[in-house]
Structures are given as C-alpha cells and as structure tokens.
Amino acid sequence: MNKINTLFENKKDEKLLSLYFCAGSPTLEGTADVILAMQRRGIAMIEVGIPFSDPLADGPVIQTAATQALRNGMTLRTLFAQLQAVKEQVEVPLVLMGYLNPILHYGIEAFCQSCVEAGVSGAIIPDLPFDDYLHTVKPLADKYDLRIIMLITPETAEERIRLIDDHTDGFIYMVSSASITGAQKSFDEQKQEYFRRINGMSLRNPRMIGFGISNAQTLKAAQDNADGAIIGSKFVTLLDEAGGDADAALDRLFEALRR
C-alpha cells in the first residue's frame, strides 16, 4: 500500500506534522541529511521541493531557497539520485512539490516511474490544471501507485472541492489562504470560517492545512481543523539560518511551535 494511505490509516487520533524544504538549499548535498533528521525527530511526512525559476504559489522565503538551489546545481535528475541513495533508510512518506514545467521536460511517465524508484509516495503540482490531471497525469500516476495531491483554497468552489475529493487519493492540501506561502502569526476569523466550512463537507479524503503555520496558535488551529499541518516557510528560514544543519533548525522550530 502507498505510504501516504498507510500513514493516515494508522494515525488514529494523532495530529500529523509535515515539513517542507527545498532540495538543494542551502547546500546541494544536504537533501538526504535533512530527510533523515526529520524522520529521526518524528516528522510524519516530508515534502521535498523541486526548485523552479518561477514558483508562482511561493512567497519570498521559498523563492529565495529555490534560486539558491538552482545556483547550487540542483536538478530533478540530481534530486532523484539523492533520494534513491537513501531510499532504504526512509520509512516516512515523501511527497515532491514541483511546478509543471520541469516535470513536462522530464516526461510525465518518466517522472512517475522515477518517483517510485526513489521511494516517493506522492507529488504536489500546484499549476497542474485539473482536467489535465484527470485525463493525462492520473492514469500514469495510478499505474505507478503515485498519489497526486491537489490543493484547495478559500476561493475554491464546493463543486470543485467535491470533484477533487472524488478523483484523488492520499490527502487534500488545504491552503489556509488564497495568497502565497509565508509565515503568519494567527489565522483570522475568515480563515477559521473556511476551516469550519470544509469540515462540514464530510470529505472522503483526509486533509492537511498548510501556508502560514509558524507558531503554537497557527499550528493548533490547523491541527484542530484537519488531520494535520504542513510547515514550509518557517522551516526553510530556520534551515538557512542554521547553514543546513537540520537538527539545529528542528530544535528552533519545535521551540517556536511551543510559543
């Protein structure tokens, strides 16, 4: 069974924590060390960013990390080689987050196959049109047992959400706001209402909330309204400040999440 499905089936009442980092930043060779440190420290699922020159959904922190990674020489082929080298040591689900352009250049079926060979369980492609997903990507992803994770935002219509829920597997990524990524101090009433609205839909898929989680307040709000939380920009900042030392960055993240 796919590791993502296994994770959610076995979690019981536990609220999950997933972290994002950009492969190749701050150092080209640090990917495996970051993943293994996260796993060792209890992170339930790891989102690995594929650097791209025009990351439309990302704020300045992740944009800067992507630029650094590209300057360091990170490519999709390099990333797959790094992941394959530690495949046997990684037990938690890995999810690649990347934009469509590099994946198209690599080849969609080749991408799906390389994901499986490297121990990757799912992929998030923010700019993948849903019709293209249904007719082109989904058949290939299903062939390789790869979960394509779709995003919803406060602006996503209920009909669209139910369509996504009916035609995807793994989990749904609930973006906390319609803006770009970046840490926030709190979620306002408008976001809280969005969380309550989605809760009331009784969706089939589990949900993870991401974008803006950086402290105890935003973490609790996310975990109270979904199966878990995804933290990106905050950890990327801490990892950069720690010079790529994942354990030091995790120490500072866990401290911030207690405040």
Coordinates of C-alpha atoms in Angstrom, one line a residue, residues 155-259:
E155 CA -11.8 30.6 -3.1
T156 CA -12.3 27.0 -4.3
A157 CA -16.0 26.3 -5.1
E158 CA -17.7 23.5 -3.3
E159 CA -18.4 21.7 -6.6
R160 CA -14.7 21.8 -7.4
I161 CA -13.8 20.5 -3.9
R162 CA -16.1 17.6 -4.2
L163 CA -14.7 16.8 -7.7
I164 CA -11.2 16.8 -6.3
D165 CA -12.3 14.6 -3.4
D166 CA -13.9 12.1 -5.7
H167 CA -11.0 11.8 -8.1
T168 CA -7.9 11.9 -5.8
D169 CA -6.4 9.8 -3.1
G170 CA -3.9 10.3 -0.3
F171 CA -4.9 13.6 1.2
I172 CA -6.2 17.1 0.2
Y173 CA -3.9 20.0 0.8
M174 CA -5.9 22.8 2.3
V175 CA -4.2 26.1 1.6
S176 CA -5.0 28.4 4.6
S177 CA -5.4 31.5 2.4
A178 CA -5.6 32.4 -1.3
S179 CA -2.2 34.2 -1.0
I180 CA 1.3 32.9 -1.4
T181 CA 3.3 30.9 1.1
G182 CA 4.7 32.7 4.2
A183 CA 4.6 32.5 8.0
Q184 CA 1.7 34.2 9.8
K185 CA 1.1 34.9 13.5
S186 CA -2.5 33.9 13.6
F187 CA -5.5 32.8 11.4
D188 CA -8.3 35.4 11.4
E189 CA -12.0 34.7 11.6
Q190 CA -12.3 34.5 7.9
K191 CA -9.8 31.6 7.7
Q192 CA -11.4 30.0 10.7
E193 CA -14.8 30.1 8.9
Y194 CA -13.2 28.5 5.8
F195 CA -11.9 25.7 8.0
R196 CA -15.3 25.1 9.5
R197 CA -17.0 25.1 6.1
I198 CA -14.6 22.4 4.8
N199 CA -15.1 20.4 8.0
G200 CA -18.8 20.5 7.4
M201 CA -18.5 18.9 3.9
S202 CA -17.5 15.5 5.4
L203 CA -15.0 14.8 2.6
R204 CA -13.7 11.3 1.9
N205 CA -10.0 12.2 1.9
P206 CA -8.0 13.3 4.9
R207 CA -6.9 16.9 4.9
M208 CA -3.7 18.7 5.8
I209 CA -3.6 22.5 6.3
G210 CA -0.6 24.5 5.1
F211 CA 0.6 28.0 4.3
G212 CA 1.3 30.4 7.2
I213 CA 1.9 28.0 10.1
S214 CA 4.8 29.2 12.3
N215 CA 3.8 29.2 16.0
A216 CA 1.6 27.4 18.6
Q217 CA -1.5 29.3 17.7
T218 CA -1.5 28.6 14.0
L219 CA -0.4 25.0 14.5
K220 CA -3.2 24.4 16.9
A221 CA -5.8 26.0 14.6
A222 CA -4.6 23.8 11.7
Q223 CA -4.5 20.6 13.7
D224 CA -7.9 21.3 15.2
N225 CA -9.5 21.6 11.8
A226 CA -7.7 18.9 9.8
D227 CA -5.7 15.7 10.1
G228 CA -2.5 17.7 10.5
A229 CA -0.4 20.7 9.5
I230 CA 2.3 21.4 6.9
I231 CA 5.0 23.9 7.7
G232 CA 7.2 25.3 4.9
S233 CA 8.5 28.9 5.0
K234 CA 9.3 28.9 8.7
F235 CA 11.4 25.7 8.5
V236 CA 13.1 26.9 5.3
T237 CA 14.1 30.1 7.0
L238 CA 15.5 28.2 10.1
L239 CA 17.3 25.7 7.9
D240 CA 19.0 28.5 6.0
E241 CA 19.9 30.3 9.2
A242 CA 21.4 27.1 10.6
G243 CA 23.6 26.7 7.5
G244 CA 21.8 23.4 6.5
D245 CA 22.1 21.8 10.0
A246 CA 18.6 20.2 10.1
D247 CA 18.8 19.2 13.8
A248 CA 19.6 22.8 14.8
A249 CA 16.7 24.0 12.6
L250 CA 14.3 21.5 14.0
D251 CA 15.3 22.5 17.6
R252 CA 14.4 26.1 16.8
L253 CA 11.2 25.1 15.0
F254 CA 9.9 23.0 17.9
E255 CA 10.7 25.8 20.3
A256 CA 8.8 28.3 18.1
L257 CA 5.8 25.9 17.9
R258 CA 5.6 25.9 21.7
R259 CA 5.1 29.7 21.8

